PDB file of N, CA and C in Angstrom:
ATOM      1  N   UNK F   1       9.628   9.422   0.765  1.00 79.00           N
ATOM      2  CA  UNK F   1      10.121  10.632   0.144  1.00 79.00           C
ATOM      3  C   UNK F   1      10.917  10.242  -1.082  1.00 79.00           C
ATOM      4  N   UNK F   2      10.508  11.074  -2.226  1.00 73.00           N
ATOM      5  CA  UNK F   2      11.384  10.644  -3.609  1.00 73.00           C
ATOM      6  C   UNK F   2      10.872  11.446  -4.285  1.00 73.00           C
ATOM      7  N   UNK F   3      11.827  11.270  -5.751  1.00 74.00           N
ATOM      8  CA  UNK F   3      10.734  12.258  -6.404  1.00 74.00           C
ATOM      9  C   UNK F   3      11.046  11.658  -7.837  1.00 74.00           C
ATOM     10  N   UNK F   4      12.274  10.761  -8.355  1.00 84.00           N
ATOM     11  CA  UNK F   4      12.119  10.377 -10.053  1.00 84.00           C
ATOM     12  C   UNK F   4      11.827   9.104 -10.218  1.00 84.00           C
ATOM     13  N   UNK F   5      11.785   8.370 -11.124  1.00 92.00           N
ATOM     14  CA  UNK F   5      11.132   6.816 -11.585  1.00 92.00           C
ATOM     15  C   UNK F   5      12.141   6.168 -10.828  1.00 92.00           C
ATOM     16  N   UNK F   6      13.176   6.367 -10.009  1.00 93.00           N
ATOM     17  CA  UNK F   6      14.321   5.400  -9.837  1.00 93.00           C
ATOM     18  C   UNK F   6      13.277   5.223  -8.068  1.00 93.00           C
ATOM     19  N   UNK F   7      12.479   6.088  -7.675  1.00 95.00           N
ATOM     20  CA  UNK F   7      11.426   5.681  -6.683  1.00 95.00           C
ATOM     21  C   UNK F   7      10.917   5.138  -6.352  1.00 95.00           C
ATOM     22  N   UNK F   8      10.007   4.909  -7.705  1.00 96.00           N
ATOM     23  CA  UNK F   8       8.548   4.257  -7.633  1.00 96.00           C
ATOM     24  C   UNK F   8       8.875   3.182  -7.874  1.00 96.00           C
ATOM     25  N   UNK F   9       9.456   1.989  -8.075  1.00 97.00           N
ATOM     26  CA  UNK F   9      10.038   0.769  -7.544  1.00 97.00           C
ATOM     27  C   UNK F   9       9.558   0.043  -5.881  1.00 97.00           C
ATOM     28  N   UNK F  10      10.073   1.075  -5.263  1.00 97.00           N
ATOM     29  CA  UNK F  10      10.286   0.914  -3.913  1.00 97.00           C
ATOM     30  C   UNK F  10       8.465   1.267  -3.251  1.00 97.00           C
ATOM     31  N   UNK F  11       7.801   1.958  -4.442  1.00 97.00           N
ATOM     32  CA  UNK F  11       7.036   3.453  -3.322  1.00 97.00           C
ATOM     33  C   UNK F  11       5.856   1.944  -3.812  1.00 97.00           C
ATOM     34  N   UNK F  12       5.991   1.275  -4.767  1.00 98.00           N
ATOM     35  CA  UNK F  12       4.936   0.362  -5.792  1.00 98.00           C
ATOM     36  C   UNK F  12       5.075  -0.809  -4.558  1.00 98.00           C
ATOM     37  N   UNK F  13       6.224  -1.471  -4.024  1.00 98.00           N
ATOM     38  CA  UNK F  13       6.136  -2.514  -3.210  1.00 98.00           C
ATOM     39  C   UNK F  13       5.765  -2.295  -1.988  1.00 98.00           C
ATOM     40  N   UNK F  14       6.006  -0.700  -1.222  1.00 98.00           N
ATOM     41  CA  UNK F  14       5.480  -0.728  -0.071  1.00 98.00           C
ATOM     42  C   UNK F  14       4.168  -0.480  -0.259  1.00 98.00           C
ATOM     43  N   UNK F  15       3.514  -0.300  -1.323  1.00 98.00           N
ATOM     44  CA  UNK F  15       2.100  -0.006  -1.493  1.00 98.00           C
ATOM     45  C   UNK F  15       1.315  -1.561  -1.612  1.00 98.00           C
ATOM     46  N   UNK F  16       1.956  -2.317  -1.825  1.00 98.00           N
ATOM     47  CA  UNK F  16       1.481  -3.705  -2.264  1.00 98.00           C
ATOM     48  C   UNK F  16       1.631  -4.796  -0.384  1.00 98.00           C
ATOM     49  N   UNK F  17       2.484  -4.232   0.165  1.00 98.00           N
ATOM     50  CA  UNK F  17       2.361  -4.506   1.929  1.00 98.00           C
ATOM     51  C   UNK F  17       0.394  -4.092   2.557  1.00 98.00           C
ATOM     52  N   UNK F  18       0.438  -5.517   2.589  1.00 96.00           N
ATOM     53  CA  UNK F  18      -1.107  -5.553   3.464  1.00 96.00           C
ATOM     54  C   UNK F  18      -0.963  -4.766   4.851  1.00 96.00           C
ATOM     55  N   UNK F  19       0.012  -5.240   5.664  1.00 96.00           N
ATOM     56  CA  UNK F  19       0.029  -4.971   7.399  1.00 96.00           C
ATOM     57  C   UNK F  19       0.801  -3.347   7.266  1.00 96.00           C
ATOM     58  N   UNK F  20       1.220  -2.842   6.352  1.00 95.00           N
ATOM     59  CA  UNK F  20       1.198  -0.966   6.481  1.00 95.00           C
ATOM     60  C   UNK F  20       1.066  -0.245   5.705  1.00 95.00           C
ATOM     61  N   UNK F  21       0.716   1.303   6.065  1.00 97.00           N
ATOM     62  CA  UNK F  21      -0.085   1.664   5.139  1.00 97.00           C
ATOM     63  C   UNK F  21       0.829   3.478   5.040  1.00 97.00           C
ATOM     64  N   UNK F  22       0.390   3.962   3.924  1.00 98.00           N
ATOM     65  CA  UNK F  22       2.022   4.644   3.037  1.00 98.00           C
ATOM     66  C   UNK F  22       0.710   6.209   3.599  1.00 98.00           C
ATOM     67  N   UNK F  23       1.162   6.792   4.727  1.00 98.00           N
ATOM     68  CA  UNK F  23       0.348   7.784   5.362  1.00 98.00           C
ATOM     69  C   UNK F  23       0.680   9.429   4.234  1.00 98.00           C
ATOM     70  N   UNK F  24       1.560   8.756   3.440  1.00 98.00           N
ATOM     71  CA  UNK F  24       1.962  10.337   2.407  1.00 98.00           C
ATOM     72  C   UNK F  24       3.248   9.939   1.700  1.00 98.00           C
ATOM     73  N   UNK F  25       2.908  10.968   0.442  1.00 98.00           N
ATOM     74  CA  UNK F  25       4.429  11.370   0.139  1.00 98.00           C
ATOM     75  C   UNK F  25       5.189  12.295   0.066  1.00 98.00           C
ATOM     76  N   UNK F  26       6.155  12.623   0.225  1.00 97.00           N
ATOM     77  CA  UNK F  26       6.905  13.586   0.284  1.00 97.00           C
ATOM     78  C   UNK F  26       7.334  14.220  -1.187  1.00 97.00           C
ATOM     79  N   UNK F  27       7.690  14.450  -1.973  1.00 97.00           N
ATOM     80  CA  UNK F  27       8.019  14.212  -3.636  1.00 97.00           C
ATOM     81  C   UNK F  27       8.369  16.256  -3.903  1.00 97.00           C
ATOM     82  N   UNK F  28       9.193  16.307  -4.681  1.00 95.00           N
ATOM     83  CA  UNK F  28       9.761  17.711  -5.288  1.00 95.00           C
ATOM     84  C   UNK F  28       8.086  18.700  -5.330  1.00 95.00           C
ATOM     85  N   UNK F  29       8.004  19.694  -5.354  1.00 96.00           N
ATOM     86  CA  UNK F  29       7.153  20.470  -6.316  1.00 96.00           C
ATOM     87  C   UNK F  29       7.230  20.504  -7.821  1.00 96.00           C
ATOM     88  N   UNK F  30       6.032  20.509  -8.124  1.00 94.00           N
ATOM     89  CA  UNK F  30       5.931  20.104 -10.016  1.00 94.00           C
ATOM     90  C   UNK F  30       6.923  21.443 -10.507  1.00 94.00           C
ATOM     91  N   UNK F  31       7.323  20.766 -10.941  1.00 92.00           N
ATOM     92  CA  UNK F  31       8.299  21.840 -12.037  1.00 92.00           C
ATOM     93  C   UNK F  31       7.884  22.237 -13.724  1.00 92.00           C
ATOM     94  N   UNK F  32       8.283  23.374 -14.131  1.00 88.00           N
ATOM     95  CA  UNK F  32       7.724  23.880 -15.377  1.00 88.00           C
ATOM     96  C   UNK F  32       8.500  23.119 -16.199  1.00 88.00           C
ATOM     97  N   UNK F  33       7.574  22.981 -17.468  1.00 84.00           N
ATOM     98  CA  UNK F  33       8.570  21.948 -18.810  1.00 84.00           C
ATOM     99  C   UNK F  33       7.994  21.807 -19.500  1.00 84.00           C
ATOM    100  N   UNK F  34       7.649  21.397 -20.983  1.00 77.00           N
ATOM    101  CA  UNK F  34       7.138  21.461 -22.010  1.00 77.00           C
ATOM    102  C   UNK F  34       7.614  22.747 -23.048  1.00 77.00           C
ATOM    103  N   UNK F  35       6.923  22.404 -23.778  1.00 80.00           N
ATOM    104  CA  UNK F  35       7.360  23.917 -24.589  1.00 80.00           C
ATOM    105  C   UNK F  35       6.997  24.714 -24.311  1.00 80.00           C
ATOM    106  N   UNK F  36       8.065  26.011 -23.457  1.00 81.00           N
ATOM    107  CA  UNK F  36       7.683  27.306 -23.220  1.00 81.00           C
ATOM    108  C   UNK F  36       7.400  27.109 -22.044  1.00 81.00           C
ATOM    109  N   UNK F  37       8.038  25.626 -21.212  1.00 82.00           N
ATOM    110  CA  UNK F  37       8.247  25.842 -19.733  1.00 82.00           C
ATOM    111  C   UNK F  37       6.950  26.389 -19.393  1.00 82.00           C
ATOM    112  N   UNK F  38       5.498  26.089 -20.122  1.00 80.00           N
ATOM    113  CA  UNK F  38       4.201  26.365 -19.598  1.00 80.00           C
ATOM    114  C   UNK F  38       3.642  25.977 -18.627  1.00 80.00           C
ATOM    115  N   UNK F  39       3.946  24.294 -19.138  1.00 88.00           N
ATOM    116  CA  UNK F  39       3.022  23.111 -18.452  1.00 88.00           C
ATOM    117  C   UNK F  39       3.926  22.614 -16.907  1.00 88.00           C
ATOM    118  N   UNK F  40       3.385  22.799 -15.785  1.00 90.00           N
ATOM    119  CA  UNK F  40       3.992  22.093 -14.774  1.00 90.00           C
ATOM    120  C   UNK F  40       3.766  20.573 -15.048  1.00 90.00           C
ATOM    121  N   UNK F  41       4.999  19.928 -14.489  1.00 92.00           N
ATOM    122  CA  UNK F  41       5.125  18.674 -14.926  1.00 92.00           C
ATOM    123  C   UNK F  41       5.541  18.275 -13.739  1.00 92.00           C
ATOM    124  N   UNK F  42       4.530  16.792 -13.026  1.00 95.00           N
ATOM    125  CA  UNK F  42       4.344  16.251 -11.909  1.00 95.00           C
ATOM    126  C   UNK F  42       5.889  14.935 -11.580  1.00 95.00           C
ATOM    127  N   UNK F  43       6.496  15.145 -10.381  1.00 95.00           N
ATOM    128  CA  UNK F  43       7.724  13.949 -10.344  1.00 95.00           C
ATOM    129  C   UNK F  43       6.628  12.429 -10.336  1.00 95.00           C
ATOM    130  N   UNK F  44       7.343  11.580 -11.283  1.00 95.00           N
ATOM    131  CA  UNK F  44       7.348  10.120 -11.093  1.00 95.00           C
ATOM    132  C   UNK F  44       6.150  10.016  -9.650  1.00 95.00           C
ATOM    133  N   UNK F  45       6.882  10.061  -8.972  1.00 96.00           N
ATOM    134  CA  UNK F  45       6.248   9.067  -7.467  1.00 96.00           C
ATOM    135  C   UNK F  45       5.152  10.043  -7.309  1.00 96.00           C
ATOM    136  N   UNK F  46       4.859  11.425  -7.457  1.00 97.00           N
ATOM    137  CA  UNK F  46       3.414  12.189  -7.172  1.00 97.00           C
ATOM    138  C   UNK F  46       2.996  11.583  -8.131  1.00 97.00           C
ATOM    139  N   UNK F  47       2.712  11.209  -9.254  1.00 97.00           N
ATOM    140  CA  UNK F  47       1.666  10.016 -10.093  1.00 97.00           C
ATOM    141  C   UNK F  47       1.145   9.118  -9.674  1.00 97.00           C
ATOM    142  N   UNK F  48       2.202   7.773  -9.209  1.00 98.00           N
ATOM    143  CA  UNK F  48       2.094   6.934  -8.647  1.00 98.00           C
ATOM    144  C   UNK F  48       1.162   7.389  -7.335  1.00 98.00           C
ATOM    145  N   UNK F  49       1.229   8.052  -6.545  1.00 98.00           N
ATOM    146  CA  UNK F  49       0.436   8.915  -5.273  1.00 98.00           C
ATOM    147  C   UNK F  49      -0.573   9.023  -5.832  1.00 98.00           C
ATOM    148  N   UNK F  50      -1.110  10.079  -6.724  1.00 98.00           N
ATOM    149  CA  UNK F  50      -2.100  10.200  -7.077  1.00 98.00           C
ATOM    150  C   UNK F  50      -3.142   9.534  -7.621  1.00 98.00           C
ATOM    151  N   UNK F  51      -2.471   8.198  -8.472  1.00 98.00           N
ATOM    152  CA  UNK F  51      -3.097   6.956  -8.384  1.00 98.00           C
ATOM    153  C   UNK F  51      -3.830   5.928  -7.203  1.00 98.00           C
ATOM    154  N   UNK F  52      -2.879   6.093  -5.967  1.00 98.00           N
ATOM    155  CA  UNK F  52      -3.532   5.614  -5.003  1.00 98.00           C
ATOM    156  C   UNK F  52      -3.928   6.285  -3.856  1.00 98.00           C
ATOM    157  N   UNK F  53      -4.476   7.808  -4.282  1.00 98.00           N
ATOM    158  CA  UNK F  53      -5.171   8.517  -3.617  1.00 98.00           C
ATOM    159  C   UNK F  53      -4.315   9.225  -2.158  1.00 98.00           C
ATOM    160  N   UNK F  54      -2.879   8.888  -2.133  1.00 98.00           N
ATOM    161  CA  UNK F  54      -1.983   8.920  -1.011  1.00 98.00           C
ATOM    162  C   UNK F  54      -2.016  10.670  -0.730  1.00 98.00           C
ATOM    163  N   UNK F  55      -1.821  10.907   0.388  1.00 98.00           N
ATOM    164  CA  UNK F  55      -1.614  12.675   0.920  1.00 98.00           C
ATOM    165  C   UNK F  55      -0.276  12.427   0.420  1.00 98.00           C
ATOM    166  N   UNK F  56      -0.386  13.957  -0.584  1.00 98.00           N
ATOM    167  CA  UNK F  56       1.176  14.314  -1.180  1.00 98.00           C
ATOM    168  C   UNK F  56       1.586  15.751  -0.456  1.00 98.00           C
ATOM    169  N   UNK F  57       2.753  15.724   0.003  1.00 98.00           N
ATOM    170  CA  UNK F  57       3.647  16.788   0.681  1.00 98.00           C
ATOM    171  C   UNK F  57       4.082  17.496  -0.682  1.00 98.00           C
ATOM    172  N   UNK F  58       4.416  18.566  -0.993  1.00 98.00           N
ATOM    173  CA  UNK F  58       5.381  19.011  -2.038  1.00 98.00           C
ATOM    174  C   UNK F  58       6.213  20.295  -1.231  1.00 98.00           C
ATOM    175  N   UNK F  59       7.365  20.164  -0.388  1.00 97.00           N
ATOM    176  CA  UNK F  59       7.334  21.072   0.387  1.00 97.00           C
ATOM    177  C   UNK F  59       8.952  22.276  -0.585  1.00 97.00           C
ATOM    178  N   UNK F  60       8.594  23.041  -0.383  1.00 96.00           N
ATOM    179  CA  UNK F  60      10.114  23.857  -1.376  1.00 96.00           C
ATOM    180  C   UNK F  60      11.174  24.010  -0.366  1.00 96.00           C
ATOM    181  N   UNK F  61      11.034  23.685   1.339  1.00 97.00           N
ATOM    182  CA  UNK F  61      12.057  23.863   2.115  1.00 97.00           C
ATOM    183  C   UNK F  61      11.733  23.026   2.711  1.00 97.00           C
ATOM    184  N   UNK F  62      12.378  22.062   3.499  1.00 97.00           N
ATOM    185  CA  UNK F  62      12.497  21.040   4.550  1.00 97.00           C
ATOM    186  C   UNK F  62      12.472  21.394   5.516  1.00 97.00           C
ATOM    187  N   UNK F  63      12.631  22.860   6.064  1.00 97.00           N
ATOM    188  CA  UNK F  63      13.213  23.844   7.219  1.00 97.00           C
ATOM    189  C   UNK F  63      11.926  24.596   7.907  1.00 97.00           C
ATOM    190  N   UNK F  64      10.934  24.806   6.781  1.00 98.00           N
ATOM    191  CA  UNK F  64      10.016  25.370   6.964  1.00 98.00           C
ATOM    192  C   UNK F  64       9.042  24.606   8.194  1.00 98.00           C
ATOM    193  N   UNK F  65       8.495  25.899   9.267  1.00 98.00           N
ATOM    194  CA  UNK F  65       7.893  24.954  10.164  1.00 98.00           C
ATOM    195  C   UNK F  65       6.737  24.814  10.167  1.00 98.00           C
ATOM    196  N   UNK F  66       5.778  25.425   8.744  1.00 98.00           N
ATOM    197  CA  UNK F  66       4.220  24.529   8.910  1.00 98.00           C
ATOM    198  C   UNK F  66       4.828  23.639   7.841  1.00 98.00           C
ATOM    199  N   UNK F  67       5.991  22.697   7.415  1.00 98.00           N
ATOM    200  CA  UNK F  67       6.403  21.655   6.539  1.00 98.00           C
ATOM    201  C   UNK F  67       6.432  21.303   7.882  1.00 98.00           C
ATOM    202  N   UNK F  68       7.729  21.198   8.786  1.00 98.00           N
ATOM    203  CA  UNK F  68       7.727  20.361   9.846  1.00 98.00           C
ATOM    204  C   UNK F  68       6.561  19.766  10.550  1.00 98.00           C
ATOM    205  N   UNK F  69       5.760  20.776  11.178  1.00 98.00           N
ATOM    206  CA  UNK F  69       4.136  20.548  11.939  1.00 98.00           C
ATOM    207  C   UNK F  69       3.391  19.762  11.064  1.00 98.00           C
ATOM    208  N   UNK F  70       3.301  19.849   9.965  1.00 98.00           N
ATOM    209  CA  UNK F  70       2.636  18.855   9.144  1.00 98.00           C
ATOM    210  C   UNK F  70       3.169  16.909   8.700  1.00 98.00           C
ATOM    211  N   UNK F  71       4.642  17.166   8.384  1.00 98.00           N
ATOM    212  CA  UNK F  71       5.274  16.055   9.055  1.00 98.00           C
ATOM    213  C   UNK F  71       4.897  15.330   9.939  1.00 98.00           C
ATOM    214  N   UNK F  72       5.634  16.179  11.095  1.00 98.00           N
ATOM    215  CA  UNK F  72       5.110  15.398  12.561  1.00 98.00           C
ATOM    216  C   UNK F  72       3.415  15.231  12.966  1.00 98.00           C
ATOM    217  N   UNK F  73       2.954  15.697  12.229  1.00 98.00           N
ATOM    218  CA  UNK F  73       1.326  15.718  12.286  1.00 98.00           C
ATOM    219  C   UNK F  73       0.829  14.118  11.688  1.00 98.00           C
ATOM    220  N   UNK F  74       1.874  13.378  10.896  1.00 98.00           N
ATOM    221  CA  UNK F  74       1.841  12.452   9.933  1.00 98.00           C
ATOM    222  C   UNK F  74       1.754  11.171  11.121  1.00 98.00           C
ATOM    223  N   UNK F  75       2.656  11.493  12.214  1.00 97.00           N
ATOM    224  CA  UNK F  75       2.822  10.683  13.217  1.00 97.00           C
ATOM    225  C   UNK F  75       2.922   8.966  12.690  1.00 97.00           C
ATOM    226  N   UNK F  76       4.374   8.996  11.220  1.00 97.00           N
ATOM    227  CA  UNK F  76       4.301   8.077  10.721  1.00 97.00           C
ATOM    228  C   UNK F  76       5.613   7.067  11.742  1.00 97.00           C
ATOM    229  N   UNK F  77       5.979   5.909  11.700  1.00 98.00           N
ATOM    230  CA  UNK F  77       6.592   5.241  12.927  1.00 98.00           C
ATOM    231  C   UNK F  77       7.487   5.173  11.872  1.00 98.00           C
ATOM    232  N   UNK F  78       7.845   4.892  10.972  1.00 98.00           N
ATOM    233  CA  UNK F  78       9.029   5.265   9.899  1.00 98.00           C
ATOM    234  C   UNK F  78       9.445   5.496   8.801  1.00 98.00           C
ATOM    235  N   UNK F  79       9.922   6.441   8.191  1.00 98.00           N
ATOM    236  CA  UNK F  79      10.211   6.751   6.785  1.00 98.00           C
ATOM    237  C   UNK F  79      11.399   6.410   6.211  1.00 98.00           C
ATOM    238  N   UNK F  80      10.778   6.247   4.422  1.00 98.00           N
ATOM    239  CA  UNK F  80      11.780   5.156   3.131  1.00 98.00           C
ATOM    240  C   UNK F  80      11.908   6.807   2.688  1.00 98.00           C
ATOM    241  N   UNK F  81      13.309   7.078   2.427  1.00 96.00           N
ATOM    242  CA  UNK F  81      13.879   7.941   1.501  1.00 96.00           C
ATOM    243  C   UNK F  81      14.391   7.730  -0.290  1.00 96.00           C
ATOM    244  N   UNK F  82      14.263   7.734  -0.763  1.00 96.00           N
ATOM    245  CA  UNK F  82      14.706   6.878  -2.260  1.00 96.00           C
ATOM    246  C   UNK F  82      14.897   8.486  -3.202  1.00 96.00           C
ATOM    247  N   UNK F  83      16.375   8.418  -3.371  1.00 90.00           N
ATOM    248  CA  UNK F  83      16.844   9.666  -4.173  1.00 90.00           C
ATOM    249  C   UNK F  83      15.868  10.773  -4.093  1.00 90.00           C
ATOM    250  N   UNK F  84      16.027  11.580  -3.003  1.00 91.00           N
ATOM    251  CA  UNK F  84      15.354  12.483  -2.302  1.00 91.00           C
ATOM    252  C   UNK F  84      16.766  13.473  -2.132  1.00 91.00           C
ATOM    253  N   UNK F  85      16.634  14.817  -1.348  1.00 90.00           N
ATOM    254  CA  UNK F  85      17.368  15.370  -1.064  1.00 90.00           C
ATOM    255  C   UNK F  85      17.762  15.693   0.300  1.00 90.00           C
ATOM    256  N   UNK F  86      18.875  16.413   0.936  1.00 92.00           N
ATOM    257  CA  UNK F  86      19.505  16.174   2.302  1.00 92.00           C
ATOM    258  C   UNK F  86      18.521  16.412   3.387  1.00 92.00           C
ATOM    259  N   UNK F  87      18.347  15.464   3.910  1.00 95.00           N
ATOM    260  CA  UNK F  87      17.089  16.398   5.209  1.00 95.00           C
ATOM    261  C   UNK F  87      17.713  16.481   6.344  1.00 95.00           C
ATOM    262  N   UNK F  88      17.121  17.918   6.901  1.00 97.00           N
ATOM    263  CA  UNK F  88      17.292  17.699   8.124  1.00 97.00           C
ATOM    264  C   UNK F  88      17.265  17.434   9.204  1.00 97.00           C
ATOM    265  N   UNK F  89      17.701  17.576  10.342  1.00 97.00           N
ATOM    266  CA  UNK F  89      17.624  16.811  11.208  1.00 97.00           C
ATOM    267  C   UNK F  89      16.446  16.144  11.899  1.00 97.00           C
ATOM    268  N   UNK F  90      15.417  17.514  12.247  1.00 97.00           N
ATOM    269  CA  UNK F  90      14.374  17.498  12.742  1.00 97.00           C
ATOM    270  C   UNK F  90      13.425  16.294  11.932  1.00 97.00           C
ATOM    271  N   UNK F  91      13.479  16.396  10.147  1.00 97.00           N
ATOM    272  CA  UNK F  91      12.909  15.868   9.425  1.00 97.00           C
ATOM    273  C   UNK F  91      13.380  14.318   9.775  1.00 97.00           C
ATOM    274  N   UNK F  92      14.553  14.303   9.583  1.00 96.00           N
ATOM    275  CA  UNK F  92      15.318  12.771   9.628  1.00 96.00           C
ATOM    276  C   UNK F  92      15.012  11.751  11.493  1.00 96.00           C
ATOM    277  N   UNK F  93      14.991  12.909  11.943  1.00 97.00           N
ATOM    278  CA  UNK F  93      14.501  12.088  13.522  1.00 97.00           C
ATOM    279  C   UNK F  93      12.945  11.848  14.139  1.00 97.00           C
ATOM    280  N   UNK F  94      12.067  12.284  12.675  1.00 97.00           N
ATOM    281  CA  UNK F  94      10.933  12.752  13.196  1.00 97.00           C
ATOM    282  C   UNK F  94      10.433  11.435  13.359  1.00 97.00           C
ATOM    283  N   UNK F  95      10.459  10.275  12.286  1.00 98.00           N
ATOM    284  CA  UNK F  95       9.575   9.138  12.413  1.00 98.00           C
ATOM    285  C   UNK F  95       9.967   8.227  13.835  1.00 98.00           C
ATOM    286  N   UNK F  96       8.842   8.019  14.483  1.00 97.00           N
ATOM    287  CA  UNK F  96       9.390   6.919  15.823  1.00 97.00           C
ATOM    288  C   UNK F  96      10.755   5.741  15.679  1.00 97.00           C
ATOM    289  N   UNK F  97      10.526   4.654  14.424  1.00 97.00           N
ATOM    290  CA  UNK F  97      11.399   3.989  13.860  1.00 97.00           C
ATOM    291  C   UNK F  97      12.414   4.225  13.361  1.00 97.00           C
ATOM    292  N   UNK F  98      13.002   5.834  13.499  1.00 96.00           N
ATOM    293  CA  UNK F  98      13.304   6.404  12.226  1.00 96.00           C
ATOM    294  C   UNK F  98      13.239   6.212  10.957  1.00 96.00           C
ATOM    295  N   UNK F  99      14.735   6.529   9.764  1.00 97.00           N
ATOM    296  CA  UNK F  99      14.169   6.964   8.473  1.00 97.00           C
ATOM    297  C   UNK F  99      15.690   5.970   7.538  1.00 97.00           C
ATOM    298  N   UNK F 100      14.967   5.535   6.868  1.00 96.00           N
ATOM    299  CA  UNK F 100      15.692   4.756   5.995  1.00 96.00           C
ATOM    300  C   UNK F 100      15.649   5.400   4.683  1.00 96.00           C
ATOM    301  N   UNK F 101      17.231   5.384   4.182  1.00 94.00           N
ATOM    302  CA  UNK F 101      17.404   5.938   2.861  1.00 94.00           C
ATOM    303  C   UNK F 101      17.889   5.152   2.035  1.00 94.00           C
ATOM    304  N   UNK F 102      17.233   5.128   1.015  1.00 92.00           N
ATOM    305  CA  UNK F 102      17.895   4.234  -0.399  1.00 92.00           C
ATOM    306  C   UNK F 102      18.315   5.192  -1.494  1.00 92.00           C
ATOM    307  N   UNK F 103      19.821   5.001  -1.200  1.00 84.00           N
ATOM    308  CA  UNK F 103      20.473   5.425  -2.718  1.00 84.00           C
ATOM    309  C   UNK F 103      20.877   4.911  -3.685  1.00 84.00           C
ATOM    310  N   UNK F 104      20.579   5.504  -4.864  1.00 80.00           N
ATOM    311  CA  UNK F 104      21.612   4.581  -5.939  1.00 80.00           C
ATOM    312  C   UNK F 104      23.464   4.885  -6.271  1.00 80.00           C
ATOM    313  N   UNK F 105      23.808   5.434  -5.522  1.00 75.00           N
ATOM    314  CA  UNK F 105      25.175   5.668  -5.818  1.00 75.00           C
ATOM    315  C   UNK F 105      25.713   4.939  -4.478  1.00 75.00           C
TER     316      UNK F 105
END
């Protein structure tokens, strides 16, 4: 889960791990920007995703429960957080291994 270039650092090395494999990402919804706020404009790490063909989440609530069911549908054994936003609980306990967060502050 991430969503600006301070991410894809992290999202680039676990992608480069032979023995596991990156089941999705989690990343903001594209936001409007350009001139006249026309053009939706994709976060950092959904690029990087889309480059390596990865299932992208873009969920607008964390709370929401076909976001949750789809999550837990991921049946991933543990999740990397990297300047993402507060999750909750359900979200944060979902992976078997649980969920590791990397901040920069």
């Amino acid at each position: 889960m991430g969503t600006p270039d301070f991410a894809v650092p992290t999202l680039n090395i676990l992608l480069q791990q032979e023995d596991l494999e990156v089941v999705a990402v989690i990343t903001a919804p594209d936001k409007p920007g350009g001139r006249g706020r026309k053009t939706l404009l994709e976060s950092a790490v959904k690029k990087v995703a889309l480059q390596h063909q990865i299932n992208i989440l873009q969920p607008i609530n964390l709370k929401n429960e076909d976001f949750i069911r789809t999550y837990r549908e991921l049946d991933a054994d543990l999740a990397v957080v990297v300047a993402f936003r507060m999750l909750p609980e359900v979200i944060w306990s979902a992976p078997r291994l649980g969920t590791i967060n990397l901040h920069a502050s």
